[in-house]
Amino acid sequence: MILALLGLAFADTPVEEAIQAIRTAEWKRQTPAQVVAASDLDDPAVLRVRAQALGRLRDPGALKPLLALKDHPDAGVRREVAFALGLTPGAAKAIRAWLAAEPMPEQPLLAEHSVRWELLEALGRAGEAGDVALLVKHLGEPWPFDDAAARSLLRMQRREIDVRSARSPLIRKVLAGADPRTERTIAGLIGRVGLEGIADPALLDGVADRALLGPTSAVRAGWTRALVRADSDRGRQAFDRALSDSPLVAATALQFAAEGVADEARVAKALSGRADDWWVWSAAVAAFPSIEAPAEGPFREAWVIEHGGDVEIAPDEPWPVQAARLGRVENVDALLAVVTGEGHHPALRTAAASRIHDLGVDAKTHAKLLSSPDVGVREAALGWLEGDPDPAVVEEIVLTLRVEKDGEVMRAGFDRLADYRKRKPSSVSASRFLTSALKRGATHRSPGVQASARALAAALGVEVPPPPESALVRELILPDGTVTTTTGDLPKLLEVEQIAAARIQTDKGTLFVELHPEVAPLAVYNFAALARGGFYRGVLWHRVVPGFVVQAGCPRGDGWGGPGWTIVDEVSDAPFVTGALGMARSDRDTGGSQFFVMTGPGRFLDGDYTWFGEVVDSAEVLRVLEPGDRIQGIQILARAEPTDE
């Protein structure tokens, strides 16, 4: 559909044909051997794409073909290999060995995204607990290598690796005069880990000074978060100062303050005059539900209820308010009636299902959620059914898969049964119903569903048909219920590269976004197709996290919806800085229509989420968006055709 609207046609060169073949194998999530076999053209541009595609598979089998390219004379190929190793299971040893031998780049201006820089970043994605000390040693190197080492420690912390031993060296690095960009990373890490166990008063006083004097709001917010987590004089002083700082710092202090640090009277006074600021207002209400804060609009009213309001539900209330009240109901039977009943707004079903899960019910009660008419609830229920298999639950999952049509529910069901089988091989067998479901899954339009079905089928010894050629759905259901069509074929790269930008019109103003098909062609293609089809018209900005992201693209309005299909991830080393545009997802390769825009730095997302664009104008609009604001429309702009002078 995009191509017909653009009216463009192109002829491929051998290099372009090779890249197209590799991308197609990548999008279909074929094996590393198939990606390598897609083209034998020995051209640096082709090899760079091959390395990138191998990394995106996240397959241990990619390690050998990647290492075969690590000594290639083209620096771009080596950089892509280094990045891809960070995504490849079992690559930590190879990364360490290569890093030890890789020299500093001769040109300092090219240090960022050099091979050495990529290897340091990769160690954070693939490294192990023993690599914490190695990364601490690299903190002594100049920028950007010290920043890369600090960011890798942050990634390890997010991977639940204990990095507390690095805190004192990190703080000393800042107090000795680190580059402001490195300090931003370190402050973010210390804010997440906290200061508990650090007894050196010089270090603690230094952190307090940086919370006051840090060069940017993001830096001060990180140090403030670390301080206010502890009930101490330093924490209380940092909290009081934060309330008069920028909205980001104030919201951070309110969100993470320990009991005894925050004082309701001081918060109420600080909120005066800031009640129209969602960042500060939402954090204040969450910290002190009894605070007198005007709640104008259903989403603000819902926020107040969620944090301590009445649970009595009135049918004529807006759905965000009803959903918030359901989040505080204790009666499981009443919640199940909402989940499985007809006529309820989808957001009410998901709110009731989430509440049932939060109440800590057993697996059999979770399995009752599979009878919900809501696909979001069924998918979530399968994610919650973890643990040792129960025969009755296994049977319920198989019966669900027997008739299931939604791809993401099918994928979640296959994955859950595969997990059960690993725990207890005899718990899952190739019954007639399951075999039929596996054959349907193996030929599903989504590569993710195909992969899950084929993996379980192989484990059970079930023969399934080969996958179809097409990977995208043809029917697109718009938020208003009408149906339009889009192409069912994977995109042609030369044509997708003509997509240049987008104008995102919101209730608060227009965002001008530059799109980057050279980085993530499938994501750009998918986004443009949805926009041109009118999918985003009227869709809510349903998620706003102060200083982090604003998120939209859910046709339901509650964050549980999508377009009816998924696309695979196209991760890269493109930076998630303020204004970056990324694909939201619930798990790997589950992107669809939801996207987010960064309202603050989040470089720990690099290489984990698909980056496909950046806001280049009217970024101030991001600062004032709040839940309930809408997208009025998205206009896709093509690149200007070259003219002969």
mmCIF file of C-alpha atoms in Angstrom, residues 11 111 185 302 320 351 362 400 418 428 477 583 612 619:
data_model
loop_
_atom_site.group_PDB
_atom_site.id
_atom_site.type_symbol
_atom_site.label_atom_id
_atom_site.label_comp_id
_atom_site.label_asym_id
_atom_site.label_seq_id
_atom_site.Cartn_x
_atom_site.Cartn_y
_atom_site.Cartn_z
ATOM 1 C CA ALA A 11 15.899 -1.845 -10.092
ATOM 2 C CA ALA A 111 36.149 6.616 19.264
ATOM 3 C CA THR A 185 25.258 7.231 33.093
ATOM 4 C CA ALA A 302 -8.374 7.294 37.634
ATOM 5 C CA PRO A 320 -10.334 4.705 32.940
ATOM 6 C CA ALA A 351 -7.779 -4.380 34.722
ATOM 7 C CA ASP A 362 -3.439 -20.365 42.095
ATOM 8 C CA THR A 400 -7.575 -23.009 24.118
ATOM 9 C CA ALA A 418 7.371 -25.864 25.939
ATOM 10 C CA VAL A 428 2.882 -32.465 27.487
ATOM 11 C CA ILE A 477 -8.780 -3.458 11.719
ATOM 12 C CA MET A 583 8.999 0.044 19.015
ATOM 13 C CA PHE A 612 13.645 3.586 14.087
ATOM 14 C CA ALA A 619 10.318 18.336 21.073
#
